[in-house]
Structures are given as structure tokens and as C-alpha cells.
Amino acid sequence: MPVNFDGSSVLVVGGTGSFGQVFVKTILERYSVNRLIVFSRDELKQYEMSNRIEFRGRPEMRYFIGDVRDANRLNFAMREVDYVIHAAALKHVPAAEYNPSECILTNIIGAQNVIQAALSADVKKVIALSTDKACNPINLYGATKLASDKLFAAANNLAGGRGTRFSVVRYGNVIGSRGSIIPYFKQLIDEGAEALPITDPRMTRFWISLQQGVDFVIDMLGQMTGGEVFVPKIPSMNIVDLAHAVAPDMPHKIVGIRPGEKLHEIMISSDDSKNVLDCGSHYIIKPSFAFWDHVLQDPPGSQPVPEGFNYTSNGNTEWLDEDHIRNILSGS
């Protein structure tokens, strides 16, 4: 069951991002919260967000300028907060490789700061957003998010009698989010490009809409008991089908896979299979180590997956073809 946020205080770390704005809009539409706090470091994005019609004049909204690297500011923002969604990260793969220390400071040290602030404030529940790139990582961004996932799982040990619980949600690419492939293709078309760049015609990706991602996080907040990595069952698509859906008559140019990029995505590896439960609409990766005095109860109806199971974008059983993609892009 989803959490009932009525009367509670909610903090979204990285709240001006694509996910954060849809999450905030959804909470305002469905619940009567006491406070809904947006924490981010970009004052322009906060100003623009506060002036959007769905957020303008909402007395429960709070906007905190701050960085996850600043532990003191997080401590201040998290006072009397009930639920925290941690959505802040440095996500650009090439930028992370070129600026590794900055990626580590935000994605790992920032995660630790969020954990410590949540413990100090006696927050009830914390969910951190992860990425498919944290599974068998081949780039620094993925490695930092794997480290972050491990920190949030182990944080349940630090909670002791305080009762704060930490879990992680992991999913693939978000359709239409800032910096993703669809806005990039549309930008190239608007700029008069003669062909769309295709890294490899065999490439596949998991896809989820922003609203689906938000709904999944809300649902898992209600189910979490601490230490889980929740993975939704979502469809895959082929990169060529996506390009045809965006621009049916535009030719393609094969440019090759970029450094740090995978041909196919993986959200659950075969090494994790012994700790994975199939819960129907999603999977749960249980923590490998039970650091704390807490036995994770298997949800009713869940089943262990077969030994050697993995969840990959090319081995998926659910696919989006060109027509499905086109319908999604048109909003129908």
C-alpha cells in the first residue's frame, strides 16, 4: 500500500530535477501534506519551479538552497521531516569520468550526508533513487551509485532504536527526462540535422515514464521495511525503433558505442539472483548482509527467482515497438 502523506512533512533532495518536479506535483494532487520541501543547489531552477502554475501560491511548499555535500545544510533542512526522497546525483557519464572527484563527492559523500542527517532528524523512511548503471558498473557514475546503494542498505544498521529505515529504487531510462535521448533527437531535428546518430543498431534500453517512476517510489515507500533494492518490471525498446518513432523518414548514422556505455542494460545480475524475489509487478533485491537486528519478511505472494536469473534489457519479455513508442511520445 502507498504511504499516506496527509499531515506529514516530505523532503525531496534534488527536487528541481525531472523526477522531483513530477513527484512534488503528484504529492500536491493526491495528499494534504504539512510541508513539502524542495532541496537543491540551483536557485534559478527553484525560482522557475515556484512560478509554475501547479506550484505557485502553495503554502505547504518550501524551497531550500543547498548541496548534498553540505552536511550542516542537510541537517537544517531535515528537521521534523517524516519522509525523504534522495534524487540528487551527478549523472552525466563523460562528465563523471573527466571530473571523478566531483562525482564521488556528490554521489557517495552526498549520500552519506543524507543518511546522517536523516538519522539525526529521526526521519521515518528514506528512499534513494538509483540506476541500472549501478548493476555491474563499467563507468564511474555507475560505480558511485553502487556505492551509494550499499551505503543506504547498511544505514539500517546505524539506525538502531531510532527506527529510521532506508531503501533504494532502481530503474532504467526515463522517457523524455532532461539529458535523455529523446530530447536530444528532437534538438537535432530542430537544428536541421540530416541524420540521427545511432550508437549501435543492436542497442536496447529499459524505459519508464516519469509518472511511472514517481508512482513506483510512492508504492515502495509503503512496502519497504529497510535494506531492499526495488526494481520495477518495465518494458525495453530498441534504439532503432525509438529513432524511427521520433523521425520516421530520417536516415541514421552509426556512430559507435561511447566509452562507458553498455550495449544492453542490466538491472539485476545473475550474481544477485540468490537474493532476489519476484513480487509480480516488481523485483526485490534483498541485502546480501543482514547488518542489523532485522529479518526482512518476504512479501505475501513473492517467489524466489531461479538460480542464475538476470534482468536485462535485451532478455526482457516486454517490449515497446514503434507504434507504442509513438503513442507514448504523443501523450496518448
Short mmCIF file of C-alpha atoms in Angstrom, two decimals:
data_model
loop_
_atom_site.label_atom_id
_atom_site.label_comp_id
_atom_site.label_asym_id
_atom_site.label_seq_id
_atom_site.Cartn_x
_atom_site.Cartn_y
_atom_site.Cartn_z
CA MET A 1 0.00 0.00 0.00
CA PRO A 2 1.27 3.51 -0.78
CA VAL A 3 2.21 5.78 2.10
CA ASN A 4 -0.49 8.24 3.17
CA PHE A 5 1.36 11.57 3.21
CA ASP A 6 -1.56 13.52 4.72
CA GLY A 7 -0.30 15.73 7.54
CA SER A 8 3.33 14.72 7.03
CA SER A 9 6.47 16.61 6.03
CA VAL A 10 8.32 15.42 2.93
CA LEU A 11 11.77 16.41 1.69
CA VAL A 12 12.90 15.86 -1.91
CA VAL A 13 16.67 16.14 -2.23
CA GLY A 14 17.33 17.20 -5.81
CA GLY A 15 13.72 18.31 -6.04
CA THR A 16 14.06 20.59 -9.09
CA GLY A 17 15.06 17.74 -11.41
CA SER A 18 12.74 15.94 -13.80
CA PHE A 19 11.74 13.33 -11.22
CA GLY A 20 11.48 15.82 -8.36
CA GLN A 21 9.06 18.13 -10.13
CA VAL A 22 6.69 15.31 -11.11
CA PHE A 23 6.94 13.82 -7.61
CA VAL A 24 6.07 17.16 -5.99
CA LYS A 25 3.16 17.72 -8.40
CA THR A 26 1.82 14.22 -7.66
CA ILE A 27 2.03 14.64 -3.88
CA LEU A 28 0.23 18.00 -4.05
CA GLU A 29 -2.55 16.48 -6.17
CA ARG A 30 -3.11 13.39 -4.03
CA TYR A 31 -2.37 14.42 -0.44
CA SER A 32 -2.70 17.24 2.08
CA VAL A 33 0.86 17.46 3.35
CA ASN A 34 2.05 19.73 6.11
CA ARG A 35 5.27 20.67 4.34
CA LEU A 36 6.80 19.69 1.00
CA ILE A 37 10.44 20.75 0.89
CA VAL A 38 12.46 21.08 -2.30
CA PHE A 39 16.20 20.91 -1.62
CA SER A 40 18.58 21.74 -4.48
CA ARG A 41 21.57 23.94 -5.30
CA ASP A 42 20.23 25.85 -8.32
CA GLU A 43 18.30 28.97 -7.32
CA LEU A 44 17.15 29.62 -10.91
CA LYS A 45 15.51 26.20 -11.16
CA GLN A 46 13.85 26.77 -7.79
CA TYR A 47 12.58 30.18 -8.91
CA GLU A 48 11.22 28.73 -12.16
CA MET A 49 9.62 25.82 -10.32
CA SER A 50 7.96 28.07 -7.73
CA ASN A 51 6.39 30.09 -10.55
CA ARG A 52 4.88 27.14 -12.38
CA ILE A 53 1.09 27.29 -12.11
CA GLU A 54 0.80 23.96 -10.27
CA PHE A 55 3.23 25.14 -7.54
CA ARG A 56 2.52 28.86 -7.37
CA GLY A 57 0.94 30.07 -4.14
CA ARG A 58 1.05 26.69 -2.37
CA PRO A 59 1.64 27.47 1.34
CA GLU A 60 2.98 23.97 2.07
CA MET A 61 5.88 24.40 -0.35
CA ARG A 62 9.39 25.20 0.93
CA TYR A 63 12.47 25.86 -1.17
CA PHE A 64 15.88 25.24 0.37
CA ILE A 65 19.06 26.23 -1.43
CA GLY A 66 21.69 23.68 -0.52
CA ASP A 67 24.07 20.99 -1.72
CA VAL A 68 24.18 17.36 -0.59
CA ARG A 69 27.87 17.94 0.06
CA ASP A 70 26.91 20.36 2.84
CA ALA A 71 26.01 18.20 5.82
CA ASN A 72 25.05 21.15 8.02
CA ARG A 73 22.55 22.46 5.49
CA LEU A 74 21.00 19.00 5.13
CA ASN A 75 20.67 18.76 8.90
CA PHE A 76 18.83 22.08 8.91
CA ALA A 77 16.50 21.13 6.02
CA MET A 78 15.62 17.74 7.50
CA ARG A 79 14.33 18.92 10.87
CA GLU A 80 10.86 17.48 11.66
CA VAL A 81 10.74 15.70 8.29
CA ASP A 82 8.91 12.37 8.05
CA TYR A 83 9.91 11.09 4.59
CA VAL A 84 12.93 11.77 2.37
CA ILE A 85 13.36 11.07 -1.34
CA HIS A 86 17.01 11.31 -2.38
CA ALA A 87 17.08 12.16 -6.09
CA ALA A 88 20.24 14.29 -6.31
CA ALA A 89 23.22 12.99 -8.29
CA LEU A 90 25.81 13.84 -10.90
CA LYS A 91 24.60 11.59 -13.74
CA HIS A 92 26.46 12.54 -16.93
CA VAL A 93 28.82 9.64 -17.71
CA PRO A 94 31.56 11.53 -19.62
CA ALA A 95 31.48 14.41 -17.11
CA ALA A 96 31.91 11.92 -14.26
CA GLU A 97 34.92 10.34 -15.95
CA TYR A 98 36.52 13.75 -16.52
CA ASN A 99 35.66 15.03 -13.03
CA PRO A 100 35.84 11.88 -10.87
CA SER A 101 36.37 13.62 -7.55
CA GLU A 102 33.28 15.79 -8.09
CA CYS A 103 31.16 12.73 -8.90
CA ILE A 104 32.42 10.96 -5.77
CA LEU A 105 31.73 13.98 -3.56
CA THR A 106 28.13 14.30 -4.74
CA ASN A 107 27.10 10.69 -5.28
CA ILE A 108 28.92 8.99 -2.40
CA ILE A 109 29.77 11.63 0.21
CA GLY A 110 26.44 13.33 -0.51
CA ALA A 111 24.62 10.02 0.05
CA GLN A 112 26.38 9.60 3.39
CA ASN A 113 25.40 13.14 4.37
CA VAL A 114 21.75 12.41 3.57
CA ILE A 115 21.92 9.27 5.71
CA GLN A 116 23.48 11.02 8.68
CA ALA A 117 21.05 13.93 8.51
CA ALA A 118 18.07 11.53 8.32
CA LEU A 119 19.31 9.64 11.36
CA SER A 120 19.88 12.85 13.33
CA ALA A 121 16.36 14.07 12.48
CA ASP A 122 14.66 10.72 13.24
CA VAL A 123 13.14 10.59 9.75
CA LYS A 124 10.73 7.67 9.33
CA LYS A 125 11.67 6.45 5.87
CA VAL A 126 14.23 7.32 3.19
CA ILE A 127 14.24 6.09 -0.40
CA ALA A 128 17.21 6.77 -2.68
CA LEU A 129 16.91 6.72 -6.45
CA SER A 130 19.44 4.51 -8.19
CA THR A 131 20.11 3.50 -11.79
CA ASP A 132 20.60 0.41 -13.92
CA LYS A 133 24.21 1.59 -14.29
CA ALA A 134 24.81 0.61 -10.64
CA CYS A 135 24.45 -3.06 -11.62
CA ASN A 136 27.81 -4.46 -12.80
CA PRO A 137 29.11 -0.90 -13.34
CA ILE A 138 31.59 -0.14 -16.13
CA ASN A 139 31.82 3.62 -15.57
CA LEU A 140 32.45 5.87 -12.58
CA TYR A 141 28.88 7.11 -12.40
CA GLY A 142 27.61 3.54 -12.05
CA ALA A 143 30.31 2.71 -9.51
CA THR A 144 29.41 5.71 -7.34
CA LYS A 145 25.73 4.80 -7.46
CA LEU A 146 26.55 1.21 -6.47
CA ALA A 147 28.50 2.58 -3.52
CA SER A 148 25.53 4.81 -2.68
CA ASP A 149 23.16 1.82 -2.82
CA LYS A 150 25.39 -0.08 -0.41
CA LEU A 151 25.52 2.91 1.95
CA PHE A 152 21.72 3.14 2.09
CA ALA A 153 21.36 -0.59 2.75
CA ALA A 154 23.94 -0.52 5.54
CA ALA A 155 22.40 2.64 7.02
CA ASN A 156 19.66 0.49 8.54
CA ASN A 157 22.32 -0.86 10.88
CA LEU A 158 23.18 2.66 12.04
CA ALA A 159 19.55 3.46 12.85
CA GLY A 160 19.49 1.24 15.93
CA GLY A 161 16.46 2.03 18.06
CA ARG A 162 15.70 5.24 16.17
CA GLY A 163 13.61 3.30 13.66
CA THR A 164 14.67 5.19 10.53
CA ARG A 165 14.55 2.87 7.52
CA PHE A 166 16.44 3.18 4.23
CA SER A 167 15.78 1.52 0.87
CA VAL A 168 16.64 2.02 -2.80
CA VAL A 169 14.64 2.15 -6.02
CA ARG A 170 16.49 1.19 -9.22
CA TYR A 171 15.11 1.66 -12.72
CA GLY A 172 16.23 2.40 -16.28
CA ASN A 173 15.99 5.38 -18.59
CA VAL A 174 13.19 7.86 -18.01
CA ILE A 175 11.28 8.80 -21.15
CA GLY A 176 11.74 12.46 -22.00
CA SER A 177 13.79 13.41 -18.94
CA ARG A 178 16.34 16.20 -19.27
CA GLY A 179 19.53 14.99 -20.96
CA SER A 180 17.98 11.77 -22.29
CA ILE A 181 18.00 10.56 -25.88
CA ILE A 182 14.52 11.74 -26.94
CA PRO A 183 15.08 15.46 -26.21
CA TYR A 184 18.50 15.09 -27.88
CA PHE A 185 16.97 13.63 -31.04
CA LYS A 186 14.35 16.38 -31.12
CA GLN A 187 17.02 19.04 -30.69
CA LEU A 188 18.98 17.63 -33.63
CA ILE A 189 15.82 17.63 -35.77
CA ASP A 190 15.07 21.25 -34.81
CA GLU A 191 18.63 22.20 -35.72
CA GLY A 192 18.23 20.70 -39.20
CA ALA A 193 20.28 17.52 -38.80
CA GLU A 194 20.33 15.30 -41.87
CA ALA A 195 20.57 12.03 -39.91
CA LEU A 196 20.05 10.77 -36.37
CA PRO A 197 23.12 9.27 -34.66
CA ILE A 198 22.73 5.61 -33.66
CA THR A 199 25.42 4.14 -31.43
CA ASP A 200 24.68 0.53 -32.40
CA PRO A 201 21.55 -0.84 -34.10
CA ARG A 202 21.50 -3.76 -31.62
CA MET A 203 21.36 -1.47 -28.58
CA THR A 204 18.42 -1.93 -26.19
CA ARG A 205 17.30 0.05 -23.17
CA PHE A 206 14.78 -0.19 -20.33
CA TRP A 207 12.24 2.64 -20.39
CA ILE A 208 9.91 4.09 -17.80
CA SER A 209 7.85 7.28 -17.76
CA LEU A 210 8.39 9.93 -15.11
CA GLN A 211 4.92 9.34 -13.68
CA GLN A 212 5.50 5.59 -13.51
CA GLY A 213 8.77 6.22 -11.68
CA VAL A 214 7.07 8.53 -9.19
CA ASP A 215 4.19 6.11 -8.59
CA PHE A 216 6.64 3.26 -8.05
CA VAL A 217 8.57 5.23 -5.44
CA ILE A 218 5.36 6.12 -3.58
CA ASP A 219 4.23 2.48 -3.64
CA MET A 220 7.60 1.19 -2.42
CA LEU A 221 7.69 3.71 0.42
CA GLY A 222 4.63 1.92 1.74
CA GLN A 223 6.13 -1.55 1.30
CA MET A 224 9.71 -1.02 2.42
CA THR A 225 10.97 -2.41 5.70
CA GLY A 226 14.60 -1.41 5.20
CA GLY A 227 17.52 -2.58 3.07
CA GLU A 228 15.66 -3.54 -0.12
CA VAL A 229 16.54 -2.54 -3.66
CA PHE A 230 13.23 -2.33 -5.54
CA VAL A 231 13.30 -2.93 -9.31
CA PRO A 232 10.12 -2.38 -11.37
CA LYS A 233 9.21 -4.62 -14.27
CA ILE A 234 9.31 -2.24 -17.21
CA PRO A 235 9.49 -2.65 -21.00
CA SER A 236 12.51 -2.49 -23.26
CA MET A 237 12.92 -0.81 -26.60
CA ASN A 238 15.44 -0.95 -29.40
CA ILE A 239 17.29 2.28 -30.20
CA VAL A 240 16.47 1.99 -33.92
CA ASP A 241 12.73 1.67 -33.17
CA LEU A 242 12.99 4.76 -31.00
CA ALA A 243 14.68 6.74 -33.78
CA HIS A 244 12.02 5.64 -36.29
CA ALA A 245 9.26 6.67 -33.86
CA VAL A 246 10.76 10.13 -33.38
CA ALA A 247 11.54 10.75 -37.08
CA PRO A 248 10.14 8.02 -39.38
CA ASP A 249 11.70 9.37 -42.58
CA MET A 250 15.10 10.46 -41.28
CA PRO A 251 18.14 8.32 -42.08
CA HIS A 252 20.50 7.06 -39.39
CA LYS A 253 24.24 7.37 -38.93
CA ILE A 254 26.05 4.66 -36.95
CA VAL A 255 28.49 6.40 -34.60
CA GLY A 256 29.58 3.54 -32.33
CA ILE A 257 29.16 2.92 -28.61
CA ARG A 258 30.61 5.66 -26.43
CA PRO A 259 33.17 4.95 -23.72
CA GLY A 260 31.49 3.73 -20.53
CA GLU A 261 28.31 2.70 -22.36
CA LYS A 262 26.77 -0.79 -22.47
CA LEU A 263 25.16 -2.43 -25.48
CA HIS A 264 22.34 -3.66 -23.23
CA GLU A 265 21.29 -2.59 -19.77
CA ILE A 266 21.12 -4.81 -16.73
CA MET A 267 19.19 -4.12 -13.54
CA ILE A 268 19.64 -7.48 -11.80
CA SER A 269 22.73 -9.59 -12.32
CA SER A 270 22.91 -13.36 -12.03
CA ASP A 271 25.21 -12.88 -9.03
CA ASP A 272 22.29 -11.22 -7.20
CA SER A 273 19.78 -13.94 -8.08
CA LYS A 274 20.08 -15.78 -4.76
CA ASN A 275 18.79 -12.64 -3.02
CA VAL A 276 16.00 -11.71 -5.48
CA LEU A 277 12.25 -12.06 -5.02
CA ASP A 278 9.69 -11.85 -7.82
CA CYS A 279 6.76 -9.84 -6.47
CA GLY A 280 4.64 -9.80 -9.61
CA SER A 281 4.90 -6.16 -10.68
CA HIS A 282 8.48 -5.75 -9.45
CA TYR A 283 11.53 -7.46 -8.05
CA ILE A 284 13.17 -7.02 -4.66
CA ILE A 285 16.91 -7.47 -4.20
CA LYS A 286 17.34 -8.30 -0.54
CA PRO A 287 20.53 -7.10 1.18
CA SER A 288 23.42 -9.55 1.00
CA PHE A 289 24.40 -8.85 4.59
CA ALA A 290 21.96 -8.54 7.49
CA PHE A 291 23.93 -5.98 9.48
CA TRP A 292 21.10 -5.14 11.85
CA ASP A 293 18.66 -6.96 14.11
CA HIS A 294 16.01 -7.11 11.44
CA VAL A 295 14.70 -10.01 9.39
CA LEU A 296 13.38 -8.88 6.03
CA GLN A 297 10.00 -10.51 5.62
CA ASP A 298 9.19 -11.78 2.14
CA PRO A 299 6.06 -10.01 0.86
CA PRO A 300 2.96 -12.24 0.55
CA GLY A 301 2.85 -13.94 -2.83
CA SER A 302 6.51 -13.29 -3.64
CA GLN A 303 8.69 -16.06 -5.01
CA PRO A 304 12.47 -16.54 -5.21
CA VAL A 305 13.79 -16.29 -8.77
CA PRO A 306 15.65 -19.24 -10.31
CA GLU A 307 19.37 -19.53 -9.67
CA GLY A 308 21.30 -17.61 -12.31
CA PHE A 309 18.37 -15.29 -13.10
CA ASN A 310 19.18 -11.87 -14.51
CA TYR A 311 17.06 -8.95 -15.68
CA THR A 312 18.44 -7.36 -18.83
CA SER A 313 17.01 -5.05 -21.47
CA ASN A 314 17.75 -7.49 -24.32
CA GLY A 315 16.37 -10.51 -22.44
CA ASN A 316 13.16 -8.76 -21.39
CA THR A 317 9.75 -10.29 -22.09
CA GLU A 318 8.01 -6.93 -22.54
CA TRP A 319 8.86 -4.66 -25.48
CA LEU A 320 7.77 -1.33 -26.92
CA ASP A 321 7.55 -1.31 -30.71
CA GLU A 322 7.47 1.81 -32.91
CA ASP A 323 3.72 2.29 -32.56
CA HIS A 324 3.86 2.03 -28.77
CA ILE A 325 6.73 4.49 -28.63
CA ARG A 326 4.94 6.91 -30.93
CA ASN A 327 1.83 6.76 -28.75
CA ILE A 328 3.91 7.48 -25.65
CA LEU A 329 5.60 10.44 -27.32
CA SER A 330 2.23 11.85 -28.44
CA GLY A 331 0.87 11.51 -24.91
CA SER A 332 -1.89 9.10 -25.91
#
